[in-house]
Short mmCIF file of C-alpha atoms in Angstrom, two decimals:
data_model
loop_
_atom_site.label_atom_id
_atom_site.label_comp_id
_atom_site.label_asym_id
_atom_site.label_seq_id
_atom_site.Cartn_x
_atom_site.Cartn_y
_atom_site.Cartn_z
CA UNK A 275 82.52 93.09 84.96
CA UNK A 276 84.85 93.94 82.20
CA UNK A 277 87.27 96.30 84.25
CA UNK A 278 90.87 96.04 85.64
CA UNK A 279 89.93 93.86 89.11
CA UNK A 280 93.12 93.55 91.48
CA UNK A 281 93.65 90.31 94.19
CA UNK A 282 93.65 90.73 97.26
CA UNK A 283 92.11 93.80 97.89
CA UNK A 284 93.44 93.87 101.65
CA UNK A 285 96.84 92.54 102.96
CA UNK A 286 98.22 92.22 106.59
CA UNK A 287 101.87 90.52 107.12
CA UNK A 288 104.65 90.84 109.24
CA UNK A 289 107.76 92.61 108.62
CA UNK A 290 110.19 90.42 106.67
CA UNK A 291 107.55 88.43 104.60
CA UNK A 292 106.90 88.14 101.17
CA UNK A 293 103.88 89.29 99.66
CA UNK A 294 102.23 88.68 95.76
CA UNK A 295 99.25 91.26 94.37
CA UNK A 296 97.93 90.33 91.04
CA UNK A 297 96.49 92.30 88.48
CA UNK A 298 93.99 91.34 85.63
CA UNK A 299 94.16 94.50 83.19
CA UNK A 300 90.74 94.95 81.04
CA UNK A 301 91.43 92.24 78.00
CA UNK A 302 92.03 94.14 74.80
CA UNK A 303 94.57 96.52 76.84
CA UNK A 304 98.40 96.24 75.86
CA UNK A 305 99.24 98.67 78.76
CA UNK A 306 99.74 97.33 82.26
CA UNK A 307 101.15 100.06 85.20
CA UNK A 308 101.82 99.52 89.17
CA UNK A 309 101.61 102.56 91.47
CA UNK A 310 101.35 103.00 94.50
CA UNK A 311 99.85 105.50 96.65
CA UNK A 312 100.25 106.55 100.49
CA UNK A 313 97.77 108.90 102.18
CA UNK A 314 96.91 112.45 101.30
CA UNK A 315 99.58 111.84 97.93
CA UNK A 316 98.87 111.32 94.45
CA UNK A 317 99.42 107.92 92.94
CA UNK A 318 103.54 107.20 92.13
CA UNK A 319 104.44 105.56 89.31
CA UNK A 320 106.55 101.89 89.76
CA UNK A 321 106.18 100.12 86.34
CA UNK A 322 104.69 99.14 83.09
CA UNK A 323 104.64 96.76 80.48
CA UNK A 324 103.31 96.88 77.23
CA UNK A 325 102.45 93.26 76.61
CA UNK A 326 105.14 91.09 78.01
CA UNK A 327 107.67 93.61 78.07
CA UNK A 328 108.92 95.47 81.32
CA UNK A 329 109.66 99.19 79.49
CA UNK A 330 110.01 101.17 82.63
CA UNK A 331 110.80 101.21 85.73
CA UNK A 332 111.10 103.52 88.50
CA UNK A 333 114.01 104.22 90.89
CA UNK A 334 110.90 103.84 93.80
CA UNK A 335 111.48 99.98 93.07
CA UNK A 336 114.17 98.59 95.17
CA UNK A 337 115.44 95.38 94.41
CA UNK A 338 112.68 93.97 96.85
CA UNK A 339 110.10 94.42 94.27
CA UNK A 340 109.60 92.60 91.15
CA UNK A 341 106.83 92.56 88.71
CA UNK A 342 105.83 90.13 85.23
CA UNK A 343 103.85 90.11 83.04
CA UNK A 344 104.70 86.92 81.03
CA UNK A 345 101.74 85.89 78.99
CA UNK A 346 101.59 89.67 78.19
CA UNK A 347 97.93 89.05 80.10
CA UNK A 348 97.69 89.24 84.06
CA UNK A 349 100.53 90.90 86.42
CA UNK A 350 101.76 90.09 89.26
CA UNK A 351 103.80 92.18 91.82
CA UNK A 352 106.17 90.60 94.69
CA UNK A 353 107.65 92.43 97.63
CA UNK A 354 110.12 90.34 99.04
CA UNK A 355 111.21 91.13 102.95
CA UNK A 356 109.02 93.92 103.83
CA UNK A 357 108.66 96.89 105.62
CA UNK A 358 106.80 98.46 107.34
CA UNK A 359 107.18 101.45 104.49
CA UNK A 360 105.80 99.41 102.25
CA UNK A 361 102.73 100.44 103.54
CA UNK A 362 100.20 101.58 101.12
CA UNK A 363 97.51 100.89 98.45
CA UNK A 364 98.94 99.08 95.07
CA UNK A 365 97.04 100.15 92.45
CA UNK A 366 97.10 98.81 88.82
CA UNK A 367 95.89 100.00 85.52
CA UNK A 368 95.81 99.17 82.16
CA UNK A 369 95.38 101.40 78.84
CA UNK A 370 95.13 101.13 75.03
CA UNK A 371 98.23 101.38 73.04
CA UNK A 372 96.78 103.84 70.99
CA UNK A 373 95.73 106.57 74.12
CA UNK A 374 97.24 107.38 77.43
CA UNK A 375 94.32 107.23 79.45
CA UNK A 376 94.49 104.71 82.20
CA UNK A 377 91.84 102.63 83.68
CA UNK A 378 92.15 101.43 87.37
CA UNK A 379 91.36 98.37 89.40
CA UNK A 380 90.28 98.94 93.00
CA UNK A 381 93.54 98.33 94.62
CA UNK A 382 95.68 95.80 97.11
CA UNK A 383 95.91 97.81 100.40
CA UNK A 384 99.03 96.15 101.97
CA UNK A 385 99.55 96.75 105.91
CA UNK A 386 102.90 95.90 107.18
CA UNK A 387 103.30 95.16 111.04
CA UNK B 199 110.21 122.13 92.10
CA UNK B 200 107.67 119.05 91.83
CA UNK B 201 107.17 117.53 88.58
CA UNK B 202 103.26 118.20 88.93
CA UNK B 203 102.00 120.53 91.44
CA UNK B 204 98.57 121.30 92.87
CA UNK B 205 96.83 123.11 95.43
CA UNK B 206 95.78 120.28 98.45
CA UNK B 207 92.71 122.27 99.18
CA UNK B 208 90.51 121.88 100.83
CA UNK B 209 88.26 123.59 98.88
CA UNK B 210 84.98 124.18 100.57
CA UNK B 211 81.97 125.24 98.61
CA UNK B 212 77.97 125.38 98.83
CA UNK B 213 76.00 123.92 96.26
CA UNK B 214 75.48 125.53 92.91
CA UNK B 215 78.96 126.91 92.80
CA UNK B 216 81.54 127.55 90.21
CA UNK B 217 85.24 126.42 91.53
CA UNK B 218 88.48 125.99 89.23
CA UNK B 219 91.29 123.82 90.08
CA UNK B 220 94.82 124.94 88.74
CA UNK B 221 98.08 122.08 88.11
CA UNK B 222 101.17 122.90 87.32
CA UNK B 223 103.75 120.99 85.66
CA UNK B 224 107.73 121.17 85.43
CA UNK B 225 108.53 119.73 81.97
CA UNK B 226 107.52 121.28 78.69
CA UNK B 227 107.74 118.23 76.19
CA UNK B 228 104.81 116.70 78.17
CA UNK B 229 102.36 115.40 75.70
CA UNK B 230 99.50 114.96 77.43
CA UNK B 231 97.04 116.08 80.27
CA UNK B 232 94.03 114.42 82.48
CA UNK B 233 92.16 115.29 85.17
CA UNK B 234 91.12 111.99 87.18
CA UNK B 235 88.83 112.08 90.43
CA UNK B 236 88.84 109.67 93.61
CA UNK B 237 86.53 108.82 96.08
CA UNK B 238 87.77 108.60 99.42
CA UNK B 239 89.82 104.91 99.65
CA UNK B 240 88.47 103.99 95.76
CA UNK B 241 90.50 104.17 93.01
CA UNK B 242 91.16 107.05 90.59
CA UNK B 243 88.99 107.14 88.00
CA UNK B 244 89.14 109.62 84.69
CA UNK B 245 87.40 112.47 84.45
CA UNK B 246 88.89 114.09 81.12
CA UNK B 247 91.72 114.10 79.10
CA UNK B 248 92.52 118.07 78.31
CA UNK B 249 92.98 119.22 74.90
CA UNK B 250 94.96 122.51 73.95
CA UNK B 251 92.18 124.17 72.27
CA UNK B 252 90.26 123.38 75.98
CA UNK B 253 87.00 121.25 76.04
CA UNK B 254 83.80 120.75 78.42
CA UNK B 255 82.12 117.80 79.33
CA UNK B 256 78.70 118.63 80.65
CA UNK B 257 79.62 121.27 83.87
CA UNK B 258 83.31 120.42 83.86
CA UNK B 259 85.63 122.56 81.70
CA UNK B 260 89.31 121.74 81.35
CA UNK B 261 91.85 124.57 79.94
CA UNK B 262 95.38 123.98 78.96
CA UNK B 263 98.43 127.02 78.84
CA UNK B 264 101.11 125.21 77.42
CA UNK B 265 103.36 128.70 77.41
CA UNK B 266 103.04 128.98 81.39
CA UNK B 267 102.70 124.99 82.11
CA UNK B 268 99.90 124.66 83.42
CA UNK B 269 96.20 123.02 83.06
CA UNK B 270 92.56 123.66 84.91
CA UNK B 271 89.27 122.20 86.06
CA UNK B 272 86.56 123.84 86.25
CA UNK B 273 84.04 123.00 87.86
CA UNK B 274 79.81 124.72 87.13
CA UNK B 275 76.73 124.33 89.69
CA UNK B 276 78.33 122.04 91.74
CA UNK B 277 76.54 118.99 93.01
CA UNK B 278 76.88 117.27 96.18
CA UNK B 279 78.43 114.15 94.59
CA UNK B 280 81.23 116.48 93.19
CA UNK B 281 82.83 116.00 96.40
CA UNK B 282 85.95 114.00 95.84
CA UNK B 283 89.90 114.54 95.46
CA UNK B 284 90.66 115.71 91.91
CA UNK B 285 94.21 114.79 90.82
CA UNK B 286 95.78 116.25 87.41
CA UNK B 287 97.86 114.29 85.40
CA UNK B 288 100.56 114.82 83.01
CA UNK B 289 101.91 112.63 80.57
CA UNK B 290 105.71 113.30 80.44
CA UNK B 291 107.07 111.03 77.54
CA UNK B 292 105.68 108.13 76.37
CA UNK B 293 103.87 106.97 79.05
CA UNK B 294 105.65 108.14 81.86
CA UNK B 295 102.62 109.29 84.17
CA UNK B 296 102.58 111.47 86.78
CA UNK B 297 99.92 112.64 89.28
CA UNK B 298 99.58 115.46 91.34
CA UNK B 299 98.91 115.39 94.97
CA UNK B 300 95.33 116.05 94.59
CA UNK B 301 93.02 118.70 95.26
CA UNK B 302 90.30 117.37 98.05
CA UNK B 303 86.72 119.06 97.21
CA UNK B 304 83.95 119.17 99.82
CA UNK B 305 80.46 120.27 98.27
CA UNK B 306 78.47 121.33 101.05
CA UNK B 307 74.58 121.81 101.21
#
């Protein structure tokens, strides 16, 4: 399977734990994004990276969350202290340089208790 | 106003029909315009990018009015497996993606 694939695809923790998705974007893609997406809404945009590089960010990431990228390959995201907000599905996706379309992995449904 | 806007839905239809989708959008230097679907808990997955002279894939036809911001999906002889939660996307600057809420489509026998 050549696509974007996402680890874990399910997480439970408690309130005030840190949590780490990954992301491995499909291989010839410079484009790596993190959204997330909450139930019955559209996914929102958190980051991206073309190769290495951290070009964007949005205000939705609080100084809990941090992503890298630093082989310009795989992505990870961390959520440090969490809560229960934090709630949702993580989705990744990785694109082309040359188009905007966006290919996405299956997901890291976090569940904060 | 909300940078990309779409009817929820839910749009109900039998089989066979013809329904069209409409997105609207807040900023007029966006570049570019998709229309992704998703299953119920899968991920999104493209459907079509929309061009402004318009262009059809098979039943689906996607129209874009750059004057009064805003894109469409159309959708021809609906199938059963059409049912799914069609989200437009518009491609602000450079990257700088952003869906709509999603319009949830139930195809019904």
């Amino acid at each position: 399977d050549t696509g974007v694939s996402q680890d874990p695809r399910h997480k439970i923790t408690k309130r005030g734990q840190n949590v780490t998705f990954r992301c491995d974007p499909i291989s010839e893609h410079n484009r790596l994004y993190w959204y997330r997406q909450t139930l019955g809404q559209g996914p929102e945009f958190l980051t991206y990276f073309q190769n290495e590089a951290q070009l964007e960010k949005s205000r939705l990431l609080s100084d809990r969350f941090s992503a890298e990228r630093p082989k310009g390959s795989f992505s990870t995201l961390e959520i440090q202290r969490t809560e229960q907000g934090d709630s949702a599905m993580y989705l990744c996706a990785s694109s082309p340089v040359a188009l905007n379309e966006q290919y996405f992995g299956p997901g890291t449904r976090l569940t904060v208790t | 106003r909300k940078e990309v806007e779409q009817d929820p839905g839910p749009f109900n239809v039998p089989e066979g029909a013809t329904v069209a989708f409409n997105c609207t959008y807040s900023n007029s230097a966006s570049q570019s315009f998709f229309w992704y679907r998703q299953d119920c808990r899968k991920e999104p997955k493209l459907l079509m990018s929309v061009y402004s002279s318009g262009n059809e894939d098979g039943r689906f036809t996607a129209q874009l009015n750059r004057a009064s911001q805003y894109i469409s999906l159309l959708i021809r002889d609906s199938k059963l497996s059409d049912s799914a939660t069609y989200l437009c996307v518009v491609n602000m600057a450079d990257n700088d993606m952003r869906f709509g809420a999603g319009t949830r489509l139930t195809v019904k026998p």
